[in-house]
Amino acid sequence: MSKTTATGTPPERADDPDLGAAGSQLSTAPREELANLPALGVIGWARWFWRQLTSMRVALLLLLLLSLGAIPGSLIPQSGIDETKVADFRKAHSFLAPVYDKLGLFHVYSSVWFSAIYILLFVSLIGCIIPRTWQFIGQLRGRPPGAPKRLTRLPAYTTWRTETEPEQVREAALALLKKRRFRAHLAGDAVAAEKGYLREIGNLAFHIALIVLLTAFAWGQLFKSEGNKLVVEGDGFSNTLSQYDDFKSGNLFSSDDLVPFSFNLDKFTGTYETSGPNRGTPRTYQAALTYSQGAYGKDKKDLVKVNEPLEIGNAKVYLTAHGYAPLITVRDGRGRVVYRDAVPLLPLDSNVTSTGVVKVLDGYKNAKGVSEQLGISAFFLPTYTKGSETASTFPALQNPVLNLTPYHGDLGVDSGIPQSVYQLDKSHVKEFKDSKGAQLRDNLKPGQTMQLPNGAGTVTYESTKEWANFQVVQQPGTDWALGGALVAIFGLAGSLFIQRRRVWVRAVKGADGVTVVEMAGLGRSESAKVPEELGDLAGILYDGAPGAPEPDDDTDDHSDAEPDAGSSDQDDTTTPDTEVVPAEGAEK
């Protein structure tokens, strides 16, 4: 009785030279061969170096090096991101800082060694993908190779005898394989079919997507820009370099790349949980903007929320922070208004306890008519509770109190040394004294006024506005990077879970005139899928071309014998049953 055998042939049997073209080109991966060292000569060494560089092994090694090289950029302060932290690191580590400078660790992503790895990885991937792509296109344009002479050498094999004509078997096999989405054709006395081209497509797509992803990342880093701007309710912003509070960009960025737009902050709204364990937790943060794009763009209104930026052209406007800006009016000794503005204060905690400085630089004269500068330290509590004078008890404006401590003299802003607008240089100023000789300090509620001693003027806390901090980001290539990442994921999944395989069906007349059907399958790697699929196909084909009785050598001698009691009067036919046997069994 003939049997269907699914042999456990090792993967190298697929490359058996006896199989010819049938076992070749199941993948576009180059053959693993020992590198033959070239003879002396520049061209020989160049070819050897190119062959090593474009191997997948080197590409993976470079990708690993790139990942390892990015680690210092995450752990060590970078000069292009935060110059202040870099300066602090230099002061704190006098020995390591010069070493890091020589290694380029303060600017990892623009260093020579990181750029070299990056470029070599590009060259390696491109040099590997281009020839494989052309080879795969050639395979798609061609046909599956014909059946090898000895199908029994293939990992999955089955055979049976049938009285159906060979031509009918081949036609039925061709129709069946095409119905199962195989690329199939008649090749001599056999049907050759192949399936699973998406595996190689996924493999190539993964590597091409990786190149797109790396290119988009490099492009975005070179041309990106990122700036922050604090805007008080009622004020506006225009997207120019001079308007930003701080700004950083890529090496190839130009001010001409800024998207022309402007906006006004109409109102900021923040709501909070009022009770329970989450009391004070923000529920909504949103900024109502009126914006326009270009010099003559029409005004539009929109809401910017946390993680819901406003997109204007290639720029995204993110809402990153908020706080309070008390509206303060300062009058001199003659009652003239010398300062009136909303002063943004910086939050210190989750309840928006805030601090800042009011600086009156020009126009103020004391009671004697002498020009001076005023500096007023401000401490703000949105919700003041008696007994909690040092911190707010809730982030909303439920009982706002502004604590002011005024100074007069020279604030040091004319010295040429830059200073923060939120800090006060007290080295050349004097305190105001109250009637008891103590430093003047007062708590004000909206609408209240603090009198400066000796007719030096007044400071009025009129009302409270809110401010919002916006981050304007332009980073080209993000859409390409996202697309590359998605394609890479699906391509990798296809290359891992789809198996490229071939099936051959041979049907020829035997010596006794009965048709002998042979089916065999071959996959790129050892897998149970090929024998299972072959068994399924063989079962369907067997239904259309059922097995014939086995030849009986003793028919003449026992033609008149009575059948045994346990014998059956049915024909002794064979069916293709799958059986796993050792590799050598395929040739028995």
XYZ file of C-alpha atoms in Angstrom:
588
model
C 0.000 0.000 0.000
C 1.369 3.450 -0.874
C 1.523 6.098 1.794
C 1.704 9.833 2.149
C 4.885 10.829 3.948
C 5.731 14.162 5.535
C 9.399 13.873 6.192
C 11.198 15.750 8.885
C 13.883 16.795 6.437
C 16.268 19.384 7.822
C 16.090 22.835 6.206
C 19.352 22.326 4.337
C 17.667 19.689 2.183
C 15.902 22.564 0.445
C 19.273 23.591 -0.958
C 20.133 20.121 -2.208
C 21.793 20.520 -5.606
C 19.771 17.563 -6.931
C 16.637 19.673 -6.615
C 17.874 22.180 -9.173
C 15.839 25.341 -9.618
C 12.980 23.877 -7.571
C 14.821 24.530 -4.327
C 16.248 27.911 -5.267
C 14.969 31.457 -4.879
C 12.551 30.811 -2.046
C 14.012 34.013 -0.629
C 16.026 36.930 -1.895
C 18.411 36.648 1.053
C 22.000 36.220 -0.135
C 23.637 32.856 0.443
C 25.790 32.559 3.507
C 29.243 31.849 2.129
C 32.643 32.131 3.620
C 34.186 35.412 2.607
C 37.135 34.832 0.342
C 39.789 37.363 1.096
C 40.568 39.305 -2.072
C 43.909 39.500 -3.694
C 46.043 42.541 -3.146
C 44.548 45.594 -4.727
C 42.278 48.511 -3.910
C 39.378 47.210 -5.987
C 39.495 43.784 -4.339
C 39.476 45.218 -0.838
C 36.709 47.671 -1.801
C 34.530 44.805 -3.027
C 35.166 42.824 0.140
C 34.337 45.825 2.327
C 31.139 46.545 0.359
C 30.043 42.918 0.634
C 30.504 43.018 4.419
C 28.840 46.409 4.816
C 25.727 45.413 2.877
C 25.225 42.143 4.728
C 22.225 41.880 7.020
C 24.497 40.899 9.892
C 26.337 44.232 9.721
C 23.065 46.146 9.325
C 21.732 44.633 12.544
C 25.016 45.366 14.295
C 24.880 49.023 13.198
C 21.268 49.278 14.339
C 22.315 47.953 17.746
C 25.185 50.455 17.913
C 22.794 53.268 17.006
C 20.485 52.270 19.860
C 23.374 52.081 22.308
C 24.730 55.415 21.082
C 21.414 57.118 21.829
C 21.603 56.166 25.521
C 24.097 58.937 26.491
C 21.810 61.448 24.790
C 19.067 60.479 27.239
C 21.220 60.413 30.379
C 23.602 63.345 29.832
C 22.360 66.953 29.460
C 22.456 68.066 25.829
C 23.631 71.504 24.797
C 20.966 71.819 22.123
C 18.179 71.148 24.608
C 19.085 72.712 27.957
C 22.196 74.875 28.162
C 21.570 75.578 31.849
C 21.774 71.902 32.816
C 24.926 71.512 30.755
C 26.510 74.454 32.572
C 25.503 73.024 35.948
C 26.963 69.646 34.970
C 30.265 71.276 34.021
C 30.460 72.998 37.397
C 29.605 69.841 39.324
C 31.907 67.491 37.361
C 35.194 69.206 36.643
C 36.893 65.928 35.661
C 34.151 64.348 33.520
C 33.140 67.489 31.644
C 36.366 67.758 29.527
C 36.160 64.023 28.754
C 32.546 64.380 27.650
C 33.515 67.349 25.502
C 36.145 65.339 23.648
C 33.710 62.449 23.138
C 30.918 64.762 22.015
C 28.559 63.496 24.707
C 27.046 66.951 25.287
C 25.795 66.911 21.684
C 25.395 63.200 20.956
C 23.035 63.412 17.996
C 25.264 65.814 16.069
C 28.573 64.184 17.039
C 30.906 62.689 14.446
C 30.706 59.134 15.746
C 26.891 59.091 15.951
C 26.605 60.563 12.454
C 29.058 57.940 11.153
C 26.949 55.093 12.560
C 23.835 56.704 11.146
C 25.281 57.100 7.641
C 26.792 53.602 7.591
C 23.442 52.146 8.598
C 21.766 53.984 5.723
C 24.335 52.757 3.234
C 24.138 49.204 4.568
C 20.353 49.031 4.356
C 20.175 50.607 0.913
C 22.973 48.414 -0.430
C 21.190 45.337 0.916
C 17.660 46.213 -0.191
C 18.201 47.378 -3.783
C 19.609 44.083 -5.181
C 17.081 42.028 -3.225
C 14.240 44.165 -4.579
C 15.332 43.692 -8.191
C 15.780 39.967 -7.602
C 12.297 39.693 -6.130
C 10.781 41.628 -9.042
C 12.434 39.120 -11.358
C 10.870 36.274 -9.408
C 7.431 37.874 -9.643
C 7.773 38.256 -13.389
C 8.808 34.637 -13.785
C 6.988 31.383 -13.093
C 7.439 28.854 -10.284
C 10.192 26.409 -11.262
C 9.329 22.991 -12.601
C 9.228 19.870 -10.462
C 12.515 18.144 -9.615
C 13.092 14.635 -10.918
C 12.896 13.019 -7.486
C 10.001 14.464 -5.487
C 10.727 11.988 -2.717
C 13.680 14.125 -1.634
C 11.394 16.992 -0.589
C 10.364 17.489 3.057
C 6.661 16.758 2.416
C 5.675 14.020 -0.041
C 2.652 11.885 -0.901
C 1.740 9.467 -3.704
C -1.089 7.197 -4.804
C -2.317 5.315 -7.863
C -5.498 6.190 -9.664
C -7.376 5.110 -12.768
C -8.003 8.754 -13.713
C -6.107 9.966 -16.742
C -2.917 12.017 -16.025
C -4.214 14.997 -17.994
C -7.378 15.109 -15.896
C -5.378 14.899 -12.684
C -3.109 17.739 -13.729
C -6.035 19.914 -14.783
C -7.810 19.250 -11.491
C -4.608 20.018 -9.565
C -4.089 23.270 -11.512
C -7.634 24.427 -10.798
C -7.360 23.469 -7.119
C -4.074 25.283 -6.584
C -5.266 28.442 -8.325
C -8.401 28.345 -6.193
C -6.130 28.258 -3.108
C -4.383 31.408 -4.417
C -1.230 29.654 -5.593
C 0.582 30.908 -8.664
C 0.399 27.721 -10.698
C 1.158 26.543 -14.229
C 1.737 23.320 -16.161
C 5.403 22.415 -16.510
C 5.838 19.191 -18.476
C 4.217 16.282 -16.711
C 3.662 18.224 -13.479
C 1.911 21.271 -12.071
C 4.242 23.772 -10.358
C 2.761 26.199 -7.836
C 4.042 28.736 -5.359
C 2.503 30.822 -2.588
C 3.553 33.187 0.186
C 5.140 36.023 -1.776
C 3.852 38.426 0.875
C 6.577 37.131 3.180
C 9.298 38.609 1.012
C 7.212 41.710 0.337
C 6.840 42.167 4.095
C 10.557 41.660 4.599
C 11.463 44.258 1.975
C 8.733 46.616 3.218
C 10.126 46.388 6.740
C 13.614 47.395 5.662
C 12.401 50.133 3.329
C 10.139 51.469 6.096
C 13.124 51.452 8.433
C 15.023 53.667 5.994
C 12.012 55.983 5.706
C 11.729 56.111 9.487
C 15.397 56.974 9.982
C 15.287 59.554 7.179
C 12.199 61.206 8.632
C 13.811 61.294 12.073
C 16.997 62.890 10.716
C 15.015 65.367 8.626
C 12.906 66.350 11.620
C 15.955 66.861 13.842
C 17.701 69.053 11.267
C 14.748 71.291 10.440
C 12.735 71.242 13.664
C 11.919 74.272 15.803
C 10.429 74.546 19.254
C 9.566 77.700 21.180
C 7.627 78.692 24.294
C 5.533 81.756 24.871
C 3.606 82.859 27.962
C 0.465 84.811 27.025
C -1.853 86.635 29.429
C -5.585 86.821 28.762
C -6.230 89.616 26.307
C -2.700 89.580 24.873
C -1.494 88.045 21.654
C 1.423 86.356 19.945
C 2.941 86.531 16.475
C 5.101 83.670 15.229
C 8.430 85.485 14.950
C 11.700 84.751 16.747
C 11.572 87.987 18.772
C 8.208 87.016 20.292
C 9.377 83.805 21.955
C 10.426 83.539 25.596
C 12.832 80.746 24.624
C 13.514 79.087 21.296
C 15.628 76.217 19.966
C 15.923 74.679 16.531
C 17.780 72.199 14.338
C 21.059 72.921 12.583
C 19.473 73.576 9.189
C 16.490 75.569 10.449
C 16.002 79.085 9.145
C 13.698 81.822 10.425
C 12.060 81.772 6.996
C 10.760 78.290 7.857
C 8.448 79.675 10.556
C 4.776 79.344 9.671
C 3.275 82.862 9.508
C 0.414 83.098 11.984
C -0.723 84.993 15.056
C -3.271 84.483 17.802
C -4.862 86.183 20.812
C -5.694 84.473 24.086
C -9.328 85.417 24.645
C -9.893 83.398 27.808
C -8.395 80.583 29.798
C -10.709 78.206 31.641
C -9.666 75.753 34.301
C -11.991 73.649 36.436
C -11.071 71.422 39.381
C -12.513 68.698 41.568
C -14.115 70.387 44.564
C -14.430 67.443 46.952
C -13.295 63.921 47.665
C -9.790 62.476 47.630
C -9.105 64.147 44.247
C -9.977 67.616 45.455
C -8.006 70.178 43.486
C -7.287 67.824 40.578
C -7.784 69.591 37.234
C -10.832 68.513 35.251
C -10.478 70.794 32.245
C -7.759 73.085 30.944
C -8.631 74.963 27.792
C -7.629 78.193 26.097
C -9.987 80.036 23.758
C -7.955 81.528 20.890
C -8.646 83.826 17.979
C -6.028 83.115 15.316
C -5.221 83.915 11.712
C -2.750 82.442 9.241
C -0.675 84.685 7.016
C -0.668 88.442 6.802
C -4.216 88.687 5.472
C -5.802 85.558 6.893
C -9.299 85.665 8.295
C -9.771 85.407 12.048
C -10.845 82.019 13.313
C -11.714 80.800 16.781
C -10.678 77.528 18.353
C -10.047 75.833 21.695
C -6.649 74.459 22.660
C -6.654 71.747 25.306
C -4.009 69.574 26.912
C -2.849 67.017 24.308
C -5.202 68.610 21.765
C -3.027 71.145 19.943
C -4.077 73.718 17.421
C -2.623 72.897 13.995
C -1.773 75.840 11.764
C -0.007 74.750 8.615
C 3.008 72.698 9.642
C 3.009 74.153 13.164
C 1.292 72.767 16.246
C 0.389 74.981 19.204
C 0.324 73.036 22.477
C -1.069 74.201 25.813
C 1.610 73.301 28.377
C 1.006 75.330 31.550
C -1.118 77.997 33.168
C -1.075 80.369 36.110
C -2.287 83.730 37.385
C -1.322 87.289 36.516
C -2.513 89.921 39.033
C -3.293 93.282 37.445
C -1.208 95.831 39.355
C -1.193 99.636 39.128
C 1.701 101.685 40.584
C 1.442 105.446 41.179
C 4.249 107.742 42.225
C 4.162 110.366 44.950
C 2.251 112.788 42.701
C -0.419 110.254 41.908
C 0.685 109.655 38.314
C 0.303 106.120 36.984
C 3.819 104.912 36.207
C 3.021 101.234 35.787
C -0.115 99.254 34.985
C 0.093 95.687 33.771
C -0.846 92.083 34.490
C 2.209 90.423 36.034
C 2.536 86.660 35.373
C 3.532 84.729 38.483
C 5.120 81.271 38.499
C 3.232 78.426 40.248
C 5.062 76.703 43.101
C 2.689 73.801 43.790
C -0.412 72.018 42.538
C -2.654 74.591 44.233
C -0.996 77.315 42.129
C 0.633 79.130 45.008
C 2.670 81.584 42.931
C 5.549 83.983 43.159
C 7.051 86.690 40.982
C 8.360 90.235 40.750
C 6.970 93.593 39.647
C 9.682 95.818 38.173
C 9.029 99.521 37.585
C 12.040 100.638 35.589
C 11.141 104.060 34.149
C 8.986 107.026 35.082
C 8.842 106.592 38.845
C 9.890 109.436 41.128
C 9.803 109.377 44.888
C 8.288 112.009 47.157
C 11.382 114.205 46.703
C 11.112 114.029 42.911
C 14.184 111.775 42.550
C 13.997 109.119 39.854
C 14.258 105.592 41.192
C 13.353 102.079 40.253
C 10.806 100.022 42.139
C 10.977 96.291 42.695
C 8.075 94.531 44.355
C 8.218 90.884 45.418
C 4.831 89.256 44.955
C 3.450 86.126 46.599
C 0.011 85.033 45.436
C -2.538 82.632 46.963
C -5.574 81.886 44.740
C -7.484 80.532 47.754
C -6.393 82.075 51.031
C -7.440 80.332 54.242
C -6.736 81.808 57.636
C -3.940 79.884 59.265
C -2.439 78.918 55.857
C -0.668 82.136 54.929
C 2.210 80.364 53.146
C 0.268 78.234 50.658
C -2.995 78.198 48.748
C -5.541 75.552 49.714
C -7.215 75.308 46.292
C -6.071 76.133 42.731
C -9.136 78.157 41.718
C -9.747 81.841 42.498
C -11.993 81.378 45.542
C -10.349 83.868 47.919
C -7.326 85.443 46.199
C -4.753 87.291 48.299
C -1.629 89.044 47.001
C 1.273 89.607 49.387
C 3.551 92.482 48.301
C 6.987 93.496 49.587
C 8.287 96.683 47.880
C 11.905 97.879 47.399
C 13.402 101.021 45.839
C 16.775 101.832 44.338
C 18.777 100.357 41.446
C 17.474 96.988 40.189
C 20.649 96.333 38.192
C 18.922 95.991 34.827
C 21.227 98.602 33.267
C 24.415 96.713 34.129
C 24.312 94.629 30.963
C 24.048 91.375 32.904
C 20.909 89.423 31.936
C 18.506 88.624 34.755
C 15.254 86.786 35.136
C 11.981 88.693 35.081
C 10.843 86.479 37.947
C 13.735 87.306 40.288
C 14.761 90.503 42.061
C 18.385 91.626 42.491
C 18.399 93.095 46.004
C 22.079 94.032 46.120
C 21.472 97.741 45.316
C 17.950 98.347 46.616
C 16.521 99.414 49.972
C 13.488 98.228 51.860
C 10.472 100.389 52.563
C 9.841 100.709 56.316
C 6.439 100.929 57.979
C 5.543 103.182 60.928
C 7.107 100.691 63.360
C 10.414 100.521 61.505
C 9.796 97.019 60.167
C 9.989 96.042 56.525
C 6.833 97.036 54.717
C 4.728 94.045 53.716
C 1.012 93.819 53.116
C -1.702 91.379 52.023
C -4.086 92.758 49.417
C -7.351 91.545 48.043
C -8.677 92.624 44.624
C -9.406 96.339 44.669
C -7.200 97.140 47.704
C -4.231 99.515 47.739
C -0.950 99.539 49.638
C 0.405 102.954 50.632
C 4.137 103.455 50.313
C 5.590 105.378 53.290
C 6.442 109.104 53.264
C 4.249 109.808 50.249
C 6.317 107.579 47.934
C 3.203 106.422 46.057
C 0.743 103.556 46.027
C 0.447 100.001 44.720
C -3.053 98.765 43.815
C -4.100 95.155 43.223
C -6.997 95.660 40.823
C -7.972 92.167 39.618
C -6.603 88.808 38.514
C -6.102 87.545 34.997
C -4.945 84.095 33.948
C -2.064 83.224 31.678
C -1.324 80.192 29.542
C 1.997 78.942 28.263
C 2.052 77.703 24.679
C 4.656 75.590 22.958
C 4.860 76.046 19.205
C 6.439 73.046 17.488
C 7.437 72.575 13.872
C 8.933 69.165 13.136
C 8.743 68.068 9.513
C 8.757 64.393 8.733
C 6.477 63.280 11.575
C 3.823 61.937 9.171
C 6.494 60.048 7.247
C 7.899 58.674 10.501
C 4.453 57.482 11.601
C 3.789 55.895 8.217
C 7.198 54.229 8.238
C 6.616 52.845 11.724
C 3.232 51.358 10.761
C 4.582 49.828 7.559
C 7.556 48.418 9.480
C 5.251 46.752 12.014
C 3.016 45.153 9.372
C 6.002 44.224 7.214
C 7.733 42.538 10.136
C 4.544 40.677 11.027
C 4.230 39.455 7.433
C 7.843 38.285 7.270
C 7.435 36.378 10.547
C 4.036 34.745 10.110
C 3.776 34.166 6.359
C 5.690 31.226 4.903
C 6.727 31.068 1.296
C 6.218 27.556 -0.061
C 5.991 25.527 -3.265
C 3.871 22.564 -4.264
C 4.298 20.202 -7.219
C 1.805 17.652 -8.538
C 3.086 15.073 -11.024
C 0.748 12.653 -12.777
C 2.174 10.065 -15.215
C 1.250 6.623 -16.510
C 2.885 3.779 -14.654
C 4.336 0.611 -16.174
C 1.007 -1.186 -15.669
C -0.978 1.630 -17.314
C -2.315 3.029 -14.024
C -1.745 6.722 -13.310
C 0.759 7.456 -10.527
C 0.148 10.766 -8.710
C 2.932 12.359 -6.737
C 2.605 15.509 -4.627
C 5.427 17.260 -2.799
C 5.874 20.516 -0.909
C 8.847 22.665 0.000
C 9.051 25.619 2.363
C 11.707 28.182 3.155
C 12.139 26.818 6.661
C 11.127 23.699 8.521
C 7.487 24.056 9.488
C 4.472 21.846 10.084
C 2.402 24.087 7.823
C 3.766 22.641 4.576
C 2.901 18.965 5.386
C -0.496 20.002 6.744
C -1.317 22.044 3.688
C -0.052 19.323 1.373
C -2.199 16.740 3.159
C -5.241 19.000 2.807
C -4.623 19.506 -0.925
C -3.964 15.803 -1.434
C -7.239 14.904 0.287
C -9.229 17.217 -1.985
C -7.438 16.033 -5.134
C -7.890 12.396 -4.067
C -11.656 12.874 -3.971
C -11.557 13.710 -7.675
C -9.006 11.058 -8.551
C -9.613 8.172 -6.104
C -7.074 5.429 -5.544
C -6.885 2.317 -7.727
C -6.569 -1.257 -6.388
C -3.032 -2.337 -5.613
C -1.592 -4.958 -8.017
C -1.781 -8.474 -6.517
C 1.016 -10.848 -7.558
C -0.850 -13.936 -6.231
C -4.144 -13.323 -8.047
C -3.763 -16.293 -10.452
C -2.874 -18.753 -7.690
C -5.784 -17.908 -5.481
C -8.479 -16.879 -7.917
C -10.664 -19.834 -6.976
C -10.067 -19.635 -3.267
C -12.934 -18.881 -0.968
C -12.686 -15.557 0.809
C -11.856 -15.617 4.477
C -14.619 -15.072 6.915
C -13.242 -11.766 7.961
C -12.442 -10.454 4.488
C -14.305 -7.637 2.803
C -15.778 -7.736 -0.654
C -14.838 -4.074 -1.213
C -11.969 -3.032 -3.443
C -8.622 -2.626 -1.721
C -7.937 1.070 -2.498
C -5.431 3.450 -0.965
C -6.006 6.823 0.527
C -3.423 9.516 1.167
C -2.836 9.474 4.905
C -0.166 11.774 6.310
C 2.570 10.121 8.314
C 5.688 11.734 9.826
C 8.795 9.664 9.333
C 12.538 10.310 9.613
C 14.271 12.109 6.760
C 15.687 8.905 5.297
C 12.218 7.439 5.037
C 11.434 9.708 2.130
C 13.708 7.638 -0.069
C 12.547 4.180 0.994
